[in-house]
Amino acid sequence: MALSRQEMKSLLRLIDVTHEYEINCEECLAKVNEFAECHVQGKVVSEGLQTVEQHLALCGECREEYQLLLETLTELDDTSNHS
Amino acid sequence: MTRDNESWIGSLRDSGAGREEALSDLRGILLHGLRRPFCNRAGVDESFLEDVAQQSLLRILEKLSEFEGRSQFVTWATSIAIRVAMTDLRHRRWRDVSLDAIGSVTAEQAVDPDGDPAQNAQRQSVVDAMYRVIETGLTARQRTALLAEVKGMAQCEIARQLGITQNALYKLTHDARKRLKRGLEAAGYEAGDVQALFEM
């Protein structure tokens, strides 16, 4: 089987952003809520949350869920502002 | 009723009417929050969202002691609900795809037909080095797991077919990526070089 050119670039990008220490998806889930609120509130990401940022750069699934979380928080925020 | 974190935790740990009311409120919040982001996805209807909300409530109650109060409780609960929903959708999409199709890989041509010949030669060198490490530096399991992920297969399904947890899968692919990185560095390719060559 061959990797497509796009898949090859994806793999090279993954290798490029690989760190010696990384949190896994379960550990990301435990912290992503705090990370999302920092983003929404425009706060600087603390050192403790930098591992979340690293993981989101690596993990497409967690990145997708993070985007959905941001959308959902916006939806919930809009509702509470208009209720 | 607007609740703060303490109120949520207190009510959900309680028994009786207070807990039931909190669960009902939370269920309503989750359903409302998930509806728009998920409404256009294949396989998502009101019945799906109801199932997700119900499964999520159970998961949230199981993990209640893990909530550290570093965010709003609703944010934390919503992140769990999203994980539940996406895991279900991914499992449906990938459950009939076998890992057996992932085996060894062949080195594709990395050249850009309109590109600079010298740059094309360098790109091909990097790709050839990467494929050498994939074939000789990874275990069969690492190779299968990593390539399956690169091809977009859902992690929950890869883990299920390998008979391991998702945490164990992450360790497997993380170790594989570290080996690939070291292998490329040993072949003389640093991260910055690769980025520049492939304009990543």
mmCIF file of C-alpha atoms in Angstrom:
data_model
loop_
_atom_site.group_PDB
_atom_site.id
_atom_site.type_symbol
_atom_site.label_atom_id
_atom_site.label_comp_id
_atom_site.label_asym_id
_atom_site.label_seq_id
_atom_site.Cartn_x
_atom_site.Cartn_y
_atom_site.Cartn_z
ATOM 1 C CA MET A 1 0.000 0.000 0.000
ATOM 2 C CA ALA A 2 1.213 3.506 -0.677
ATOM 3 C CA LEU A 3 0.644 6.682 1.222
ATOM 4 C CA SER A 4 -0.696 9.501 -0.889
ATOM 5 C CA ARG A 5 1.375 12.657 -1.168
ATOM 6 C CA GLN A 6 -0.971 14.375 1.280
ATOM 7 C CA GLU A 7 -0.716 11.486 3.753
ATOM 8 C CA MET A 8 3.050 11.562 3.461
ATOM 9 C CA LYS A 9 3.104 15.289 4.249
ATOM 10 C CA SER A 10 0.749 14.656 7.185
ATOM 11 C CA LEU A 11 3.098 12.010 8.551
ATOM 12 C CA LEU A 12 6.128 14.255 8.157
ATOM 13 C CA ARG A 13 4.254 17.063 9.915
ATOM 14 C CA LEU A 14 3.332 14.692 12.761
ATOM 15 C CA ILE A 15 6.938 13.613 13.131
ATOM 16 C CA ASP A 16 8.007 17.243 13.110
ATOM 17 C CA VAL A 17 5.742 18.213 16.027
ATOM 18 C CA THR A 18 6.423 15.067 18.057
ATOM 19 C CA HIS A 19 7.707 15.750 21.571
ATOM 20 C CA GLU A 20 9.532 13.456 23.941
ATOM 21 C CA TYR A 21 6.742 13.901 26.479
ATOM 22 C CA GLU A 22 3.108 14.202 25.327
ATOM 23 C CA ILE A 23 -0.231 13.871 27.046
ATOM 24 C CA ASN A 24 -2.664 11.336 25.619
ATOM 25 C CA CYS A 25 -6.275 11.914 24.560
ATOM 26 C CA GLU A 26 -7.718 11.067 27.970
ATOM 27 C CA GLU A 27 -5.363 13.516 29.671
ATOM 28 C CA CYS A 28 -6.246 16.119 27.056
ATOM 29 C CA LEU A 29 -9.960 15.649 27.733
ATOM 30 C CA ALA A 30 -9.347 16.380 31.428
ATOM 31 C CA LYS A 31 -7.768 19.778 30.626
ATOM 32 C CA VAL A 32 -9.306 20.880 27.316
ATOM 33 C CA ASN A 33 -12.261 22.524 29.067
ATOM 34 C CA GLU A 34 -9.927 24.922 30.900
ATOM 35 C CA PHE A 35 -7.966 25.475 27.667
ATOM 36 C CA ALA A 36 -11.167 26.272 25.741
ATOM 37 C CA GLU A 37 -12.278 28.826 28.324
ATOM 38 C CA CYS A 38 -8.850 30.511 28.177
ATOM 39 C CA HIS A 39 -9.254 30.795 24.421
ATOM 40 C CA VAL A 40 -12.806 32.141 24.615
ATOM 41 C CA GLN A 41 -11.830 34.671 27.285
ATOM 42 C CA GLY A 42 -8.714 35.737 25.408
ATOM 43 C CA LYS A 43 -6.398 34.735 28.258
ATOM 44 C CA VAL A 44 -2.796 33.687 27.888
ATOM 45 C CA VAL A 45 -2.375 29.921 28.035
ATOM 46 C CA SER A 46 -0.608 28.930 31.249
ATOM 47 C CA GLU A 47 2.431 26.668 31.221
ATOM 48 C CA GLY A 48 0.309 23.835 32.582
ATOM 49 C CA LEU A 49 -1.918 23.952 29.517
ATOM 50 C CA GLN A 50 0.824 24.034 26.922
ATOM 51 C CA THR A 51 0.718 20.259 26.752
ATOM 52 C CA VAL A 52 -2.919 20.572 25.638
ATOM 53 C CA GLU A 53 -1.858 22.926 22.859
ATOM 54 C CA GLN A 54 0.847 20.447 21.795
ATOM 55 C CA HIS A 55 -1.597 17.559 21.810
ATOM 56 C CA LEU A 56 -4.145 19.450 19.735
ATOM 57 C CA ALA A 57 -1.435 20.128 17.141
ATOM 58 C CA LEU A 58 -0.864 16.372 16.913
ATOM 59 C CA CYS A 59 -4.239 14.734 17.377
ATOM 60 C CA GLY A 60 -6.828 15.355 14.688
ATOM 61 C CA GLU A 61 -9.613 13.792 16.713
ATOM 62 C CA CYS A 62 -9.026 15.902 19.819
ATOM 63 C CA ARG A 63 -8.611 18.970 17.606
ATOM 64 C CA GLU A 64 -11.987 18.274 16.003
ATOM 65 C CA GLU A 65 -13.605 17.876 19.420
ATOM 66 C CA TYR A 66 -11.981 21.092 20.621
ATOM 67 C CA GLN A 67 -13.478 23.005 17.687
ATOM 68 C CA LEU A 68 -16.876 21.515 18.511
ATOM 69 C CA LEU A 69 -16.431 22.549 22.144
ATOM 70 C CA LEU A 70 -15.706 26.128 21.098
ATOM 71 C CA GLU A 71 -18.813 26.137 18.888
ATOM 72 C CA THR A 72 -20.924 24.700 21.680
ATOM 73 C CA LEU A 73 -19.641 27.202 24.234
ATOM 74 C CA THR A 74 -20.492 30.016 21.825
ATOM 75 C CA GLU A 75 -23.963 28.532 21.353
ATOM 76 C CA LEU A 76 -24.524 28.250 25.106
ATOM 77 C CA ASP A 77 -23.141 31.745 25.664
ATOM 78 C CA ASP A 78 -25.427 33.227 22.992
ATOM 79 C CA THR A 79 -28.422 31.561 24.637
ATOM 80 C CA SER A 80 -27.621 32.829 28.112
ATOM 81 C CA ASN A 81 -27.075 36.362 26.753
ATOM 82 C CA HIS A 82 -30.449 36.375 25.042
ATOM 83 C CA SER A 83 -32.493 34.667 27.794
ATOM 84 C CA MET B 1 -31.993 28.077 37.537
ATOM 85 C CA THR B 2 -28.370 29.252 37.238
ATOM 86 C CA ARG B 3 -25.896 27.061 39.101
ATOM 87 C CA ASP B 4 -22.269 27.568 39.968
ATOM 88 C CA ASN B 5 -19.756 24.712 40.125
ATOM 89 C CA GLU B 6 -20.359 24.046 43.786
ATOM 90 C CA SER B 7 -24.087 23.878 43.263
ATOM 91 C CA TRP B 8 -23.745 21.431 40.365
ATOM 92 C CA ILE B 9 -21.448 19.104 42.257
ATOM 93 C CA GLY B 10 -23.500 19.298 45.436
ATOM 94 C CA SER B 11 -26.768 18.549 43.641
ATOM 95 C CA LEU B 12 -25.344 15.720 41.553
ATOM 96 C CA ARG B 13 -23.828 14.070 44.612
ATOM 97 C CA ASP B 14 -27.079 14.423 46.465
ATOM 98 C CA SER B 15 -29.913 11.916 46.306
ATOM 99 C CA GLY B 16 -33.560 12.421 45.578
ATOM 100 C CA ALA B 17 -35.310 15.337 43.971
ATOM 101 C CA GLY B 18 -32.338 17.706 44.014
ATOM 102 C CA ARG B 19 -30.206 15.282 42.025
ATOM 103 C CA GLU B 20 -32.982 14.510 39.560
ATOM 104 C CA GLU B 21 -33.543 18.187 38.920
ATOM 105 C CA ALA B 22 -29.815 18.759 38.368
ATOM 106 C CA LEU B 23 -29.616 15.819 35.959
ATOM 107 C CA SER B 24 -32.623 17.104 34.054
ATOM 108 C CA ASP B 25 -31.133 20.600 33.828
ATOM 109 C CA LEU B 26 -27.778 19.238 32.693
ATOM 110 C CA ARG B 27 -29.394 17.010 30.101
ATOM 111 C CA GLY B 28 -31.248 20.002 28.692
ATOM 112 C CA ILE B 29 -28.077 22.091 28.553
ATOM 113 C CA LEU B 30 -26.142 19.331 26.790
ATOM 114 C CA LEU B 31 -28.896 18.750 24.236
ATOM 115 C CA HIS B 32 -29.203 22.425 23.499
ATOM 116 C CA GLY B 33 -25.446 22.943 23.219
ATOM 117 C CA LEU B 34 -24.823 19.947 20.945
ATOM 118 C CA ARG B 35 -27.722 20.462 18.578
ATOM 119 C CA ARG B 36 -26.316 23.110 16.253
ATOM 120 C CA PRO B 37 -22.675 21.929 15.986
ATOM 121 C CA PHE B 38 -23.836 18.370 15.245
ATOM 122 C CA CYS B 39 -27.041 18.957 13.264
ATOM 123 C CA ASN B 40 -25.454 18.678 9.805
ATOM 124 C CA ARG B 41 -23.440 15.554 10.461
ATOM 125 C CA ALA B 42 -24.395 12.273 8.829
ATOM 126 C CA GLY B 43 -26.107 9.896 11.217
ATOM 127 C CA VAL B 44 -27.154 12.616 13.657
ATOM 128 C CA ASP B 45 -30.807 13.043 14.494
ATOM 129 C CA GLU B 46 -32.696 13.908 17.653
ATOM 130 C CA SER B 47 -32.674 10.275 18.757
ATOM 131 C CA PHE B 48 -28.865 10.187 18.456
ATOM 132 C CA LEU B 49 -28.515 13.364 20.518
ATOM 133 C CA GLU B 50 -30.851 11.975 23.182
ATOM 134 C CA ASP B 51 -28.727 8.812 23.405
ATOM 135 C CA VAL B 52 -25.562 10.888 23.622
ATOM 136 C CA ALA B 53 -27.035 13.036 26.378
ATOM 137 C CA GLN B 54 -28.039 9.960 28.368
ATOM 138 C CA GLN B 55 -24.650 8.211 27.959
ATOM 139 C CA SER B 56 -22.900 11.467 28.791
ATOM 140 C CA LEU B 57 -24.831 11.908 32.027
ATOM 141 C CA LEU B 58 -23.717 8.447 33.133
ATOM 142 C CA ARG B 59 -20.101 9.197 32.178
ATOM 143 C CA ILE B 60 -20.221 12.563 33.961
ATOM 144 C CA LEU B 61 -21.543 10.980 37.147
ATOM 145 C CA GLU B 62 -18.782 8.335 36.988
ATOM 146 C CA LYS B 63 -16.125 11.022 36.583
ATOM 147 C CA LEU B 64 -17.588 13.568 39.007
ATOM 148 C CA SER B 65 -14.739 13.171 41.498
ATOM 149 C CA GLU B 66 -12.275 14.057 38.702
ATOM 150 C CA PHE B 67 -13.729 17.532 38.157
ATOM 151 C CA GLU B 68 -11.173 19.931 39.606
ATOM 152 C CA GLY B 69 -13.086 23.177 39.168
ATOM 153 C CA ARG B 70 -10.504 24.652 36.759
ATOM 154 C CA SER B 71 -13.315 25.528 34.352
ATOM 155 C CA GLN B 72 -17.069 25.935 34.499
ATOM 156 C CA PHE B 73 -18.761 22.635 35.241
ATOM 157 C CA VAL B 74 -20.914 22.935 32.108
ATOM 158 C CA THR B 75 -17.792 23.323 29.950
ATOM 159 C CA TRP B 76 -16.291 20.179 31.474
ATOM 160 C CA ALA B 77 -19.541 18.253 31.079
ATOM 161 C CA THR B 78 -19.905 19.418 27.475
ATOM 162 C CA SER B 79 -16.396 18.247 26.577
ATOM 163 C CA ILE B 80 -17.336 14.773 27.851
ATOM 164 C CA ALA B 81 -20.570 14.799 25.832
ATOM 165 C CA ILE B 82 -18.661 15.753 22.680
ATOM 166 C CA ARG B 83 -16.221 12.886 23.265
ATOM 167 C CA VAL B 84 -19.160 10.477 23.675
ATOM 168 C CA ALA B 85 -20.842 11.739 20.491
ATOM 169 C CA MET B 86 -17.723 11.713 18.332
ATOM 170 C CA THR B 87 -16.605 8.274 19.526
ATOM 171 C CA ASP B 88 -19.983 6.880 18.536
ATOM 172 C CA LEU B 89 -19.913 8.537 15.100
ATOM 173 C CA ARG B 90 -16.346 7.440 14.444
ATOM 174 C CA HIS B 91 -17.071 3.880 15.476
ATOM 175 C CA ARG B 92 -20.037 3.756 13.079
ATOM 176 C CA ARG B 93 -17.927 5.120 10.226
ATOM 177 C CA TRP B 94 -14.957 2.768 10.696
ATOM 178 C CA ARG B 95 -16.284 -0.450 12.269
ATOM 179 C CA ASP B 96 -16.337 -2.365 8.977
ATOM 180 C CA VAL B 97 -12.853 -1.279 7.894
ATOM 181 C CA SER B 98 -10.193 -3.856 8.694
ATOM 182 C CA LEU B 99 -6.654 -3.120 9.806
ATOM 183 C CA ASP B 100 -5.572 -6.083 7.681
ATOM 184 C CA ALA B 101 -5.492 -3.764 4.694
ATOM 185 C CA ILE B 102 -2.701 -1.790 6.382
ATOM 186 C CA GLY B 103 0.528 -3.598 5.836
ATOM 187 C CA SER B 104 3.822 -2.441 4.531
ATOM 188 C CA VAL B 105 4.043 0.742 2.575
ATOM 189 C CA THR B 106 5.817 1.498 -0.645
ATOM 190 C CA ALA B 107 7.776 4.635 -1.243
ATOM 191 C CA GLU B 108 5.820 6.931 -3.471
ATOM 192 C CA GLN B 109 7.367 9.508 -5.653
ATOM 193 C CA ALA B 110 7.600 12.734 -3.699
ATOM 194 C CA VAL B 111 8.494 14.877 -6.644
ATOM 195 C CA ASP B 112 6.498 17.793 -7.809
ATOM 196 C CA PRO B 113 6.451 17.668 -11.640
ATOM 197 C CA ASP B 114 6.667 21.453 -11.785
ATOM 198 C CA GLY B 115 9.193 21.723 -8.997
ATOM 199 C CA ASP B 116 12.869 22.484 -8.852
ATOM 200 C CA PRO B 117 14.888 19.295 -9.639
ATOM 201 C CA ALA B 118 17.313 19.826 -6.764
ATOM 202 C CA GLN B 119 14.474 20.340 -4.308
ATOM 203 C CA ASN B 120 12.651 17.297 -5.701
ATOM 204 C CA ALA B 121 15.757 15.175 -5.180
ATOM 205 C CA GLN B 122 16.021 16.358 -1.580
ATOM 206 C CA ARG B 123 12.341 15.688 -0.947
ATOM 207 C CA GLN B 124 12.647 12.184 -2.347
ATOM 208 C CA SER B 125 15.654 11.581 -0.094
ATOM 209 C CA VAL B 126 13.674 12.551 2.989
ATOM 210 C CA VAL B 127 10.733 10.383 1.966
ATOM 211 C CA ASP B 128 12.995 7.409 1.202
ATOM 212 C CA ALA B 129 14.674 7.825 4.613
ATOM 213 C CA MET B 130 11.279 7.945 6.293
ATOM 214 C CA TYR B 131 10.105 4.782 4.543
ATOM 215 C CA ARG B 132 13.322 2.984 5.520
ATOM 216 C CA VAL B 133 12.680 3.776 9.179
ATOM 217 C CA ILE B 134 9.025 2.771 8.857
ATOM 218 C CA GLU B 135 9.993 -0.606 7.426
ATOM 219 C CA THR B 136 13.026 -1.389 9.575
ATOM 220 C CA GLY B 137 12.719 0.757 12.707
ATOM 221 C CA LEU B 138 9.132 0.140 13.796
ATOM 222 C CA THR B 139 7.456 -2.974 15.082
ATOM 223 C CA ALA B 140 4.645 -4.362 12.934
ATOM 224 C CA ARG B 141 2.091 -3.091 15.451
ATOM 225 C CA GLN B 142 3.574 0.390 15.513
ATOM 226 C CA ARG B 143 3.609 0.489 11.732
ATOM 227 C CA THR B 144 0.005 -0.673 11.409
ATOM 228 C CA ALA B 145 -1.304 1.675 14.104
ATOM 229 C CA LEU B 146 0.555 4.759 12.868
ATOM 230 C CA LEU B 147 -0.278 4.243 9.200
ATOM 231 C CA ALA B 148 -3.919 3.551 10.019
ATOM 232 C CA GLU B 149 -4.077 6.865 11.867
ATOM 233 C CA VAL B 150 -2.383 8.718 9.028
ATOM 234 C CA LYS B 151 -4.976 7.209 6.684
ATOM 235 C CA GLY B 152 -7.691 8.697 8.915
ATOM 236 C CA MET B 153 -8.959 5.592 10.661
ATOM 237 C CA ALA B 154 -10.622 6.321 14.000
ATOM 238 C CA GLN B 155 -8.451 5.681 17.025
ATOM 239 C CA CYS B 156 -11.273 3.915 18.874
ATOM 240 C CA GLU B 157 -11.542 1.421 16.016
ATOM 241 C CA ILE B 158 -7.774 0.911 15.656
ATOM 242 C CA ALA B 159 -7.561 0.229 19.398
ATOM 243 C CA ARG B 160 -10.519 -2.158 19.275
ATOM 244 C CA GLN B 161 -9.054 -4.173 16.428
ATOM 245 C CA LEU B 162 -5.650 -4.326 18.102
ATOM 246 C CA GLY B 163 -7.273 -5.382 21.371
ATOM 247 C CA ILE B 164 -5.777 -2.517 23.377
ATOM 248 C CA THR B 165 -7.040 0.598 25.148
ATOM 249 C CA GLN B 166 -6.885 3.987 23.437
ATOM 250 C CA ASN B 167 -4.286 5.100 25.980
ATOM 251 C CA ALA B 168 -2.117 2.127 25.012
ATOM 252 C CA LEU B 169 -2.665 2.981 21.345
ATOM 253 C CA TYR B 170 -1.483 6.535 21.934
ATOM 254 C CA LYS B 171 1.690 5.231 23.583
ATOM 255 C CA LEU B 172 2.227 2.849 20.657
ATOM 256 C CA THR B 173 1.977 5.579 18.028
ATOM 257 C CA HIS B 174 3.850 8.131 20.129
ATOM 258 C CA ASP B 175 6.764 5.694 20.456
ATOM 259 C CA ALA B 176 6.578 5.083 16.704
ATOM 260 C CA ARG B 177 6.706 8.815 15.941
ATOM 261 C CA LYS B 178 9.676 9.298 18.272
ATOM 262 C CA ARG B 179 11.518 6.474 16.480
ATOM 263 C CA LEU B 180 10.744 8.038 13.126
ATOM 264 C CA LYS B 181 11.943 11.421 14.329
ATOM 265 C CA ARG B 182 15.194 9.950 15.660
ATOM 266 C CA GLY B 183 15.602 7.934 12.468
ATOM 267 C CA LEU B 184 15.257 11.015 10.284
ATOM 268 C CA GLU B 185 17.665 12.955 12.504
ATOM 269 C CA ALA B 186 20.173 10.077 12.288
ATOM 270 C CA ALA B 187 19.868 10.291 8.490
ATOM 271 C CA GLY B 188 20.734 13.970 8.753
ATOM 272 C CA TYR B 189 17.292 15.545 8.487
ATOM 273 C CA GLU B 190 16.375 17.982 11.217
ATOM 274 C CA ALA B 191 12.822 19.207 11.780
ATOM 275 C CA GLY B 192 13.477 22.610 10.301
ATOM 276 C CA ASP B 193 14.953 21.124 7.106
ATOM 277 C CA VAL B 194 11.942 18.901 6.509
ATOM 278 C CA GLN B 195 9.493 21.735 7.174
ATOM 279 C CA ALA B 196 11.228 24.011 4.703
ATOM 280 C CA LEU B 197 11.501 21.304 2.032
ATOM 281 C CA PHE B 198 7.817 20.435 2.161
ATOM 282 C CA GLU B 199 6.641 23.954 2.958
ATOM 283 C CA MET B 200 4.695 22.715 6.013
#
